[in-house]
Short mmCIF file of C-alpha atoms and ligand atoms in Angstrom, two decimals:
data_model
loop_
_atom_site.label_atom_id
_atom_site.label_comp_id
_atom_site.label_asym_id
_atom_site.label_seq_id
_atom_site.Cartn_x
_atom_site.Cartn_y
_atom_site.Cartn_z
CA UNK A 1 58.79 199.98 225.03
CA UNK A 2 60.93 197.81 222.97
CA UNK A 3 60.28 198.34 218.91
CA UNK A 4 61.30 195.89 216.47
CA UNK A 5 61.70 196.91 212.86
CA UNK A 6 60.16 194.77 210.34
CA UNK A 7 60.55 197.09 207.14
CA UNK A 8 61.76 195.37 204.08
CA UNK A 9 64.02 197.63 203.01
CA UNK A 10 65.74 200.46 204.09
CA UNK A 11 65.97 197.36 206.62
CA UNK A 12 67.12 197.02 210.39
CA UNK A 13 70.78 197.39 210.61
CA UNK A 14 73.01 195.63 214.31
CA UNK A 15 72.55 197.49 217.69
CA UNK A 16 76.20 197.20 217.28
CA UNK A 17 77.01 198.76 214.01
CA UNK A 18 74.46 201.63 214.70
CA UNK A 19 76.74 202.28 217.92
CA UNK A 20 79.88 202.36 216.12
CA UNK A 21 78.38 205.06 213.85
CA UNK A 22 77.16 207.09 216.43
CA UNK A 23 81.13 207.03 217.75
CA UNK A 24 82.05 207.59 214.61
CA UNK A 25 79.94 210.32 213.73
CA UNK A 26 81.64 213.27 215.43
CA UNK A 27 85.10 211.88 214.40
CA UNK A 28 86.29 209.07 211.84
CA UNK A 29 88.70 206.55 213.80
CA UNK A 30 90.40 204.21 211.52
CA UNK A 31 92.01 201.57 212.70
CA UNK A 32 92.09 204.24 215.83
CA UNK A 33 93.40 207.09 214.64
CA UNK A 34 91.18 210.66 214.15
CA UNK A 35 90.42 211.39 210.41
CA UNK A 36 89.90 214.81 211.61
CA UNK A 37 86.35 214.69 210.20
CA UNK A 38 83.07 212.41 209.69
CA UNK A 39 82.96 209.89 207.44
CA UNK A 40 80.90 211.32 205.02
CA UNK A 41 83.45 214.65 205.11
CA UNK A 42 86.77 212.70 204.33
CA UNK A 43 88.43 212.27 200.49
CA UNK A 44 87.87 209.12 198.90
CA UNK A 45 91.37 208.93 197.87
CA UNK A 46 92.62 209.24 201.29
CA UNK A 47 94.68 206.48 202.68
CA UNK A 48 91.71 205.00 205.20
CA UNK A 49 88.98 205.42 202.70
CA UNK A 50 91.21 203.24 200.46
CA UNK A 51 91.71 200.89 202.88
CA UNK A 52 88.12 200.27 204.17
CA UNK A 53 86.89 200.19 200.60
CA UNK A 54 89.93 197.34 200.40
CA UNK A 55 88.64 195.32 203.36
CA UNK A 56 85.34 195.44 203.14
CA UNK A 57 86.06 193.47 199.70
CA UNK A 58 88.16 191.16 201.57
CA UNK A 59 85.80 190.70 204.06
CA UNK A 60 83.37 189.97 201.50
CA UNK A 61 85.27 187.73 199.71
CA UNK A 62 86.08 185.83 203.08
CA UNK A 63 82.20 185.84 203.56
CA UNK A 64 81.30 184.17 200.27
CA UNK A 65 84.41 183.04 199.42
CA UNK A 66 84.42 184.78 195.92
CA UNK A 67 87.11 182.91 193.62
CA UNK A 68 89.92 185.12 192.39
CA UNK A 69 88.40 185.37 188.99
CA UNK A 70 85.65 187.42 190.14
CA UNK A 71 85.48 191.19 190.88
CA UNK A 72 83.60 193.30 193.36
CA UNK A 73 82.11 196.17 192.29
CA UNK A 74 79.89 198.64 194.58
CA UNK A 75 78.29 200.83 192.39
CA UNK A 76 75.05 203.59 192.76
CA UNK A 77 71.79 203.26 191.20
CA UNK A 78 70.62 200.77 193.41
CA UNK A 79 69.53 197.22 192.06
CA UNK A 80 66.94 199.19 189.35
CA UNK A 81 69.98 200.73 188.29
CA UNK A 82 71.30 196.89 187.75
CA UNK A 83 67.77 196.42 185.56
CA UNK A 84 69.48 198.44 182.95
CA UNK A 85 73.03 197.85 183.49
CA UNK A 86 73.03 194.14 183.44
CA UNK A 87 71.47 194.19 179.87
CA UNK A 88 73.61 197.20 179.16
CA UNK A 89 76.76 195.42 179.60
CA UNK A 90 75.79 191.32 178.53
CA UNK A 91 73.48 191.59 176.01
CA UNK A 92 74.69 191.03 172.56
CA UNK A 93 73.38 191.96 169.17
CA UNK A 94 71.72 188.60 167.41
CA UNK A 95 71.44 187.38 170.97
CA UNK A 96 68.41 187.39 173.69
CA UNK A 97 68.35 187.49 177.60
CA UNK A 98 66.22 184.88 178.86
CA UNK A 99 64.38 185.97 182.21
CA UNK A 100 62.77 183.54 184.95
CA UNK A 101 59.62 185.76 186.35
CA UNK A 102 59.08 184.90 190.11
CA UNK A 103 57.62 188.32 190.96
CA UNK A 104 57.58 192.06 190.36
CA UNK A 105 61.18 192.32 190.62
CA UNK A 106 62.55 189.75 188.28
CA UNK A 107 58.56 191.31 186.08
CA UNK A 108 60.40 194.87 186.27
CA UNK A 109 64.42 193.62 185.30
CA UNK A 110 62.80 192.17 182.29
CA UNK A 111 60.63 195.09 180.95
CA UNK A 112 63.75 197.28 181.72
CA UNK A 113 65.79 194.84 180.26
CA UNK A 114 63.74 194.53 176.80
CA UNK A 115 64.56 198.53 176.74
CA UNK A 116 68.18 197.31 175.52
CA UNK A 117 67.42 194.52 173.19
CA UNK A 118 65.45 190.51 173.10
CA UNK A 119 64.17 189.84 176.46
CA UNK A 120 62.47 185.99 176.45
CA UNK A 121 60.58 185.02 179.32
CA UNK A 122 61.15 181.11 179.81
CA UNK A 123 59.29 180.96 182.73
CA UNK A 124 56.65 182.92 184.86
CA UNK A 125 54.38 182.24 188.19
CA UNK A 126 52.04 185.33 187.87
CA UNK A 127 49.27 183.29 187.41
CA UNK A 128 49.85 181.96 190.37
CA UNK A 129 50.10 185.38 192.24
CA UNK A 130 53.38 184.10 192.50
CA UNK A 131 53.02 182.29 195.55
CA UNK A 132 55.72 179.87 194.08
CA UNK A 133 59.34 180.26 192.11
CA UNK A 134 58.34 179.05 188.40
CA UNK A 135 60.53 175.59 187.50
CA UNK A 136 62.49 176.39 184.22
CA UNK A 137 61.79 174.02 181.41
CA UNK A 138 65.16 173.04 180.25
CA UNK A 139 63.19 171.91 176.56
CA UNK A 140 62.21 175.72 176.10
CA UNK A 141 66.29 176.56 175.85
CA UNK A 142 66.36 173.33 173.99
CA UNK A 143 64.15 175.08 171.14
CA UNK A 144 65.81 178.13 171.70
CA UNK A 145 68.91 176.55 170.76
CA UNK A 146 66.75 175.08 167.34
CA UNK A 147 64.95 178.53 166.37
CA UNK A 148 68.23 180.85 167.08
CA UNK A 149 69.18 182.58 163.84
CA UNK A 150 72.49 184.28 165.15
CA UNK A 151 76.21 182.23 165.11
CA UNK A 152 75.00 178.88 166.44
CA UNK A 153 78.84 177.65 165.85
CA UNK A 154 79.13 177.20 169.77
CA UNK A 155 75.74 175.28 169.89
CA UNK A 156 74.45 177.54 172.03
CA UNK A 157 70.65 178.98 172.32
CA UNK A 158 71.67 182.80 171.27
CA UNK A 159 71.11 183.65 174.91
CA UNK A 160 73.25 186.14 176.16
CA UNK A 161 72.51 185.30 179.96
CA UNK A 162 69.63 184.24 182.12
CA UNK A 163 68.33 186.09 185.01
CA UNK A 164 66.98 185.22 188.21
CA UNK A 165 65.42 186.88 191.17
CA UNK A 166 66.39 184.91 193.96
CA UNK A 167 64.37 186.05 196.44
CA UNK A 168 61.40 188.36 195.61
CA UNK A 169 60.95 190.46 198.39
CA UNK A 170 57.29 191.31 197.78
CA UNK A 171 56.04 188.03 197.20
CA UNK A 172 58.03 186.26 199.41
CA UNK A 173 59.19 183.28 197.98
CA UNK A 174 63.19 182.25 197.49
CA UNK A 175 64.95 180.13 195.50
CA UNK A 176 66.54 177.42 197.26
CA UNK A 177 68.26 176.23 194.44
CA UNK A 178 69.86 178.22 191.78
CA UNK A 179 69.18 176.64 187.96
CA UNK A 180 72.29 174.62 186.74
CA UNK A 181 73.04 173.01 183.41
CA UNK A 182 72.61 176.47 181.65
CA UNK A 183 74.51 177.27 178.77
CA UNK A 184 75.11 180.95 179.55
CA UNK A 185 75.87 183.01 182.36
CA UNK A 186 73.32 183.21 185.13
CA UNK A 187 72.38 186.82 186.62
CA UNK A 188 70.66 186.82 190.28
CA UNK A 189 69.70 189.82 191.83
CA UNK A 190 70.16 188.83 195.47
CA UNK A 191 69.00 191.81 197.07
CA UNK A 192 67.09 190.41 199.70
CA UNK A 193 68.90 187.46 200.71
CA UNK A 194 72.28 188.13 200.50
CA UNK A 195 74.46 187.43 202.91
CA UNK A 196 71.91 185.47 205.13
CA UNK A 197 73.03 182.10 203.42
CA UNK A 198 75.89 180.55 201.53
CA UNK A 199 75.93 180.68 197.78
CA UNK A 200 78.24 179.23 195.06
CA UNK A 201 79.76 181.91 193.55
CA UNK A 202 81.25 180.03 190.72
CA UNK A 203 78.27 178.97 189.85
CA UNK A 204 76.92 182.74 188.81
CA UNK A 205 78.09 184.71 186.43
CA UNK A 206 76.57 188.20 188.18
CA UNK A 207 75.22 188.24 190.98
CA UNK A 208 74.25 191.96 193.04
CA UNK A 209 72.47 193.45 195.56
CA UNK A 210 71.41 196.14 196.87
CA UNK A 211 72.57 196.46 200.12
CA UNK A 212 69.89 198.46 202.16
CA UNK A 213 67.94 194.87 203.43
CA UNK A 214 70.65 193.28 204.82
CA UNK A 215 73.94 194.37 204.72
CA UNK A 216 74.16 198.41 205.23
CA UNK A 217 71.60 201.41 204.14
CA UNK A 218 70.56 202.57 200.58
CA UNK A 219 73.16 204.35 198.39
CA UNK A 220 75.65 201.18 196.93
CA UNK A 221 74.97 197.95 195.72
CA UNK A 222 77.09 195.21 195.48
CA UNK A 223 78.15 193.23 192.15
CA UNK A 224 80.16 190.42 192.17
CA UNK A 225 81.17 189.69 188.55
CA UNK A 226 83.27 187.23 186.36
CA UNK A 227 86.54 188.23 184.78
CA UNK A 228 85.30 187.14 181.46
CA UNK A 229 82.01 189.10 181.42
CA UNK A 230 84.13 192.52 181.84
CA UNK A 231 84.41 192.80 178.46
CA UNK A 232 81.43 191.85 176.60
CA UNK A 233 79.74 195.39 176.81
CA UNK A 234 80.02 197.92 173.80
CA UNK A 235 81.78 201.10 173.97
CA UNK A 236 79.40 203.27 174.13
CA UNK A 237 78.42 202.70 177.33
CA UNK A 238 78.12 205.15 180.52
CA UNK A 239 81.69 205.14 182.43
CA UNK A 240 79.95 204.53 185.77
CA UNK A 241 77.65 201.62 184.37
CA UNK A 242 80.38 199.74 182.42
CA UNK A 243 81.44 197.20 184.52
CA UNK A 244 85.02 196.87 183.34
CA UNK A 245 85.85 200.38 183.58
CA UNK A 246 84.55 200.23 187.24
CA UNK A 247 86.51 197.03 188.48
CA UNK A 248 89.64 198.88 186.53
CA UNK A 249 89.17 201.65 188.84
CA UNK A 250 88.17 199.59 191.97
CA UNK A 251 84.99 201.38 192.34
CA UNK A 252 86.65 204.77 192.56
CA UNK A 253 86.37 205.89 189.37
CA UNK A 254 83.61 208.53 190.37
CA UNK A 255 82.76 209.35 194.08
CA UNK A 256 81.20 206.57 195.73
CA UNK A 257 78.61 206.41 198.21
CA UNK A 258 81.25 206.72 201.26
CA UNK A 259 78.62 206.80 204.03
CA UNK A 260 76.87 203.74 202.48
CA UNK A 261 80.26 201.91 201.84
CA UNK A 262 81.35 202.47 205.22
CA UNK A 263 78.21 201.27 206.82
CA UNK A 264 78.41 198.60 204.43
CA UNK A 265 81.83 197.78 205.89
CA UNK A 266 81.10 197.61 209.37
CA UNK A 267 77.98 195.26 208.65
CA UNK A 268 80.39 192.55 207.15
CA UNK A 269 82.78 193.39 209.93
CA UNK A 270 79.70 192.38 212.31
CA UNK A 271 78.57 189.42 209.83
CA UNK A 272 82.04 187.83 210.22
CA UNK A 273 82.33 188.75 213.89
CA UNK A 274 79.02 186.26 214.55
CA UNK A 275 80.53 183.51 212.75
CA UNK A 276 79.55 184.41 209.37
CA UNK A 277 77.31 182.61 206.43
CA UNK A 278 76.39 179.47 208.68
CA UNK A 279 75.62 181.28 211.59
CA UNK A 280 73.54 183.84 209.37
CA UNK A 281 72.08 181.11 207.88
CA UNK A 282 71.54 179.06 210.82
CA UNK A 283 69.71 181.89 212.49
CA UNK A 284 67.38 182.72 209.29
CA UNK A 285 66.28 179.11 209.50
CA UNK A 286 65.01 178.95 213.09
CA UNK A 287 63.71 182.70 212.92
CA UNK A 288 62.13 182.33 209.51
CA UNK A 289 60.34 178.63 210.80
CA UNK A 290 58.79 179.78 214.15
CA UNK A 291 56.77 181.97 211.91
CA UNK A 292 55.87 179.84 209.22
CA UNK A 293 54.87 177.31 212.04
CA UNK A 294 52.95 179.54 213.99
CA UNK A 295 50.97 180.40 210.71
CA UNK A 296 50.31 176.95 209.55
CA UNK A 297 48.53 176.83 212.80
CA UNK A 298 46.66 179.91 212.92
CA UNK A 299 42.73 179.73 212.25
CA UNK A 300 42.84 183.12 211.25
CA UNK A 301 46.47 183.86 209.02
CA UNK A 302 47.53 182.22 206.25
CA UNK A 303 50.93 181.90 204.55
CA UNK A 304 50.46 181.63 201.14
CA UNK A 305 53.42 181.22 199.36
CA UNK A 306 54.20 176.92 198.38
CA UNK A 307 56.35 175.70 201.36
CA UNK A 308 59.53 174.89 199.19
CA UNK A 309 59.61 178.14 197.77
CA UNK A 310 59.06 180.35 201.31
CA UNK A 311 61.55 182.97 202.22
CA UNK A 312 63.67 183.19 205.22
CA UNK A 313 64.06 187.22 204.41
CA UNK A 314 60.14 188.26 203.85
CA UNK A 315 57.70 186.36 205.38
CA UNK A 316 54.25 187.27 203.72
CA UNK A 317 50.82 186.35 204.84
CA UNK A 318 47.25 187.20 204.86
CA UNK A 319 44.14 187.43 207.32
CA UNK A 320 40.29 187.06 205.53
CA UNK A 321 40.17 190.74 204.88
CA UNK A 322 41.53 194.27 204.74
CA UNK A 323 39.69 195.29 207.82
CA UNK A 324 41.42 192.79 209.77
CA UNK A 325 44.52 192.95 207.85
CA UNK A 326 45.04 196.45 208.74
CA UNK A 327 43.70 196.33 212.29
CA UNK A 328 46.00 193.52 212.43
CA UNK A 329 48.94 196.16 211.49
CA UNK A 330 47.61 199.00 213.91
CA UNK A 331 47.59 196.29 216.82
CA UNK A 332 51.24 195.06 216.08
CA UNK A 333 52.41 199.22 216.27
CA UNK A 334 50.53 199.34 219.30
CA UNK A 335 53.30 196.86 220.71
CA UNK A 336 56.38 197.94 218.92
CA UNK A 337 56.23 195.63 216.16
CA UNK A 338 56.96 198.24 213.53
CA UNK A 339 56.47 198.12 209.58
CA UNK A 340 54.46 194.91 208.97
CA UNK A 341 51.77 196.21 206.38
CA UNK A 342 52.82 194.62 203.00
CA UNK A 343 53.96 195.87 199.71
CA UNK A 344 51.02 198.10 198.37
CA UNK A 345 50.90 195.97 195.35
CA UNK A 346 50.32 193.26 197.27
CA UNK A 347 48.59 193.74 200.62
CA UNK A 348 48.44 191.95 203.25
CA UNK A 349 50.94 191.33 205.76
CA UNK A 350 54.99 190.79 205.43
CA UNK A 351 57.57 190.09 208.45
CA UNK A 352 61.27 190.78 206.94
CA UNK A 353 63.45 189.14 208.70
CA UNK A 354 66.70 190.33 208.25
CA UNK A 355 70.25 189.37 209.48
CA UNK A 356 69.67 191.94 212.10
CA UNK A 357 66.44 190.87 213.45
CA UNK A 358 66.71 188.87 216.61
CA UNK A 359 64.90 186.03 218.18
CA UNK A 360 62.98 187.86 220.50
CA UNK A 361 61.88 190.33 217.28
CA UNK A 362 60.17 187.09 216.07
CA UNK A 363 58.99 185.70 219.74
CA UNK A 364 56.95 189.18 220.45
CA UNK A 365 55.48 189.07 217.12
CA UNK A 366 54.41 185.62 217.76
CA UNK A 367 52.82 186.67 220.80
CA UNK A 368 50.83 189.52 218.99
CA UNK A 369 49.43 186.75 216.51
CA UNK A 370 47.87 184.61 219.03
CA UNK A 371 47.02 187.38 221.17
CA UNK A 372 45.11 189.20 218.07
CA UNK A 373 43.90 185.74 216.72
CA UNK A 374 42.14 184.95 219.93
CA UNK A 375 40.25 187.86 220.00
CA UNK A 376 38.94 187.42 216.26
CA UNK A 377 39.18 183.81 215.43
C1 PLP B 401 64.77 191.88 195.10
C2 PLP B 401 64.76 193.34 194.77
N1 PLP B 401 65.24 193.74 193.59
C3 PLP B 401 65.24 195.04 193.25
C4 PLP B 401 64.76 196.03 194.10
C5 PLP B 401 64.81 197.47 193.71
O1 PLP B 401 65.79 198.11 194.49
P1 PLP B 401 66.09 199.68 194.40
O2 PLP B 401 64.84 200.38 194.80
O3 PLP B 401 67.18 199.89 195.41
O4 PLP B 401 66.53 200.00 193.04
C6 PLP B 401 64.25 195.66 195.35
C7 PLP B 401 63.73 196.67 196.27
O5 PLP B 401 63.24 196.42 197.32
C8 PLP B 401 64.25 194.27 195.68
O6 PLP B 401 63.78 193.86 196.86
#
């Protein structure tokens, strides 16, 4: 039996890159030639470790196309580890961080943030279960601008950076449109979206993510970050979470993840190789809307989350009850469909759909819906 993997996270990686590991796996070939050893048993200062690390930036730069003024950090701690180190790094004294809540995610960045100084929320949907992403009310920086106290000689609103969540993984909704006319830096934690659409770059000051949804397994996550934010954070920092000490050293300061990175490496390899952000894109679209469609038309699911704000990535949805929602689950296993029970938080059901996942993931989970649905409509 076929079995399609619908976990959000450690996520479905390419038939094709799994198969290159597996050839790997006895003996590292770069470029061809025997390392002698595994990846994971090879000196990250060797020559090919250097050089992957070195092309999978490119690649990734190629991908996104990441203007020379940014660097590319891949870092540990996953993107909790980014909860702390964005604040750690941005956020002044005298200043604030102002958060846009969408979900637990961007809920949790913000408590963790508030752990290293003012954390303002300007906007929140948790009362509405966040089936939607929260507009931001451009008047509330307006008054921030009015009520801050610190050096106001820029005309700024004494915020150090906003923060966004652009695609909340448990909730399921995306943001479609990043916030513009903001007169800091914006943060997104792109965990997991990224890669499966285009994104303007410049228009970010951070962005990362984790990169165990869609672009290799758990162990590094990606930051992208401007030149001038390098500097803001104080000394006394950690080495590994200070962000210019990390881009100084290319990410090699400390030993990296090298499984993960290599992984990493072949997945943008493979991303490129299918023709990239449009074709990733492209794909998430039509994979993303058979779904939706079929569950705007069930009499038994619904989709909950406000059409504008749906994700491609995590498609969440519910059934009347528990009972069914977890017989629902048990009869989806039955036929390979693997993983669909949703976040425990949250219940109900959720379909990632990754880079990874293929059409015919999506077409025999379709087929499980109407079969279930016509025996308990
Ligand atoms: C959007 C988003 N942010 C943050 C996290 C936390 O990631 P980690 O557990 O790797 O720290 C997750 C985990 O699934 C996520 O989906």
């Amino acid at each position: 039996m076929q079995t399609f993997n619908f976990s959000p996270g450690p996520a479905m990686l390419p038939p094709e890159v799994i198969e290159q590991i597996k050839n790997d796996l006895p003996e590292w070939k770069w470029k061809g030639v025997p390392q002698g050893a595994s990846v994971m048993e090879v000196s990250h200062r060797g020559k090919a470790f250097e050089e992957l690390i070195d092309e999978a930036e490119q690649d990734l730069r190629d991908l996104l196309g990441i203007p020379s003024n940014y660097r590319v950090l891949f870092m540990q701690g996953g993107a909790w580890g980014q909860f702390a180190c964005v604040p750690m790094n941005l956020l002044r004294a005298n200043e604030r961080a102002g958060y846009i809540v969408s979900g637990g995610w961007s809920k949790s960045a913000a408590e963790e943030g508030s752990k290293f100084g003012e954390v303002s929320i300007l906007a929140s949907s948790e009362d509405a279960l966040f089936n939607l992403v929260p507009k931001l009310n451009y008047d509330v920086i307006e008054n921030n601008k009015k009520n801050h106290k610190g050096d106001n000689s820029q005309g700024n609103s004494g915020t150090s950076y906003y923060y966004i969540c652009s695609n909340e993984t448990v909730y399921g909704n995306e943001v479609h449109t990043l916030p513009s006319k903001l007169d800091a830096p914006l943060v997104v934690d792109a965990s997991s979206h990224f890669l499966s659409r285009r994104i303007d770059v410049a228009s970010c000051g951070l962005i990362y993510a984790g990169a165990q949804k869609n672009v290799g397994p758990a162990g590094v996550t990606i930051v992208i970050v401007r030149d001038d934010l390098l500097d803001r954070a104080p000394k006394a920092i950690p080495a590994v979470w200070h962000y210019a000490h990390m881009a100084k050293h290319k990410s090699l300061f400390n030993t990296p993840p090298v499984f993960s990175i290599y992984v990493t490496a072949l997945t943008l390899k493979w991303i490129k190789a299918q023709g990239g952000l449009p074709e990733m894109e492209r794909r998430a679209i039509a994979r993303s809307s058979m779904l939706y469609d079929a569950l705007d038309g069930s009499k038994l699911f619904k989709a909950p989350v406000l059409i504008e704000d749906r994700s491609r990535m995590n498609v969440v949805f519910d059934s009347p009850s528990v009972e069914i929602d977890a017989a629902f689950v048990k009869f989806c296993e039955a036929r390979g469909l693997m993983s669909l029970r949703g976040h425990r938080v949250r219940g109900g059901m959720r379909a990632s759909l990754y880079n990874a996942m293929p059409v015919s993931g999506v077409e025999a989970l379709l087929s499980a819906v109407r079969e279930f649905e016509a025996s308990h409509a």
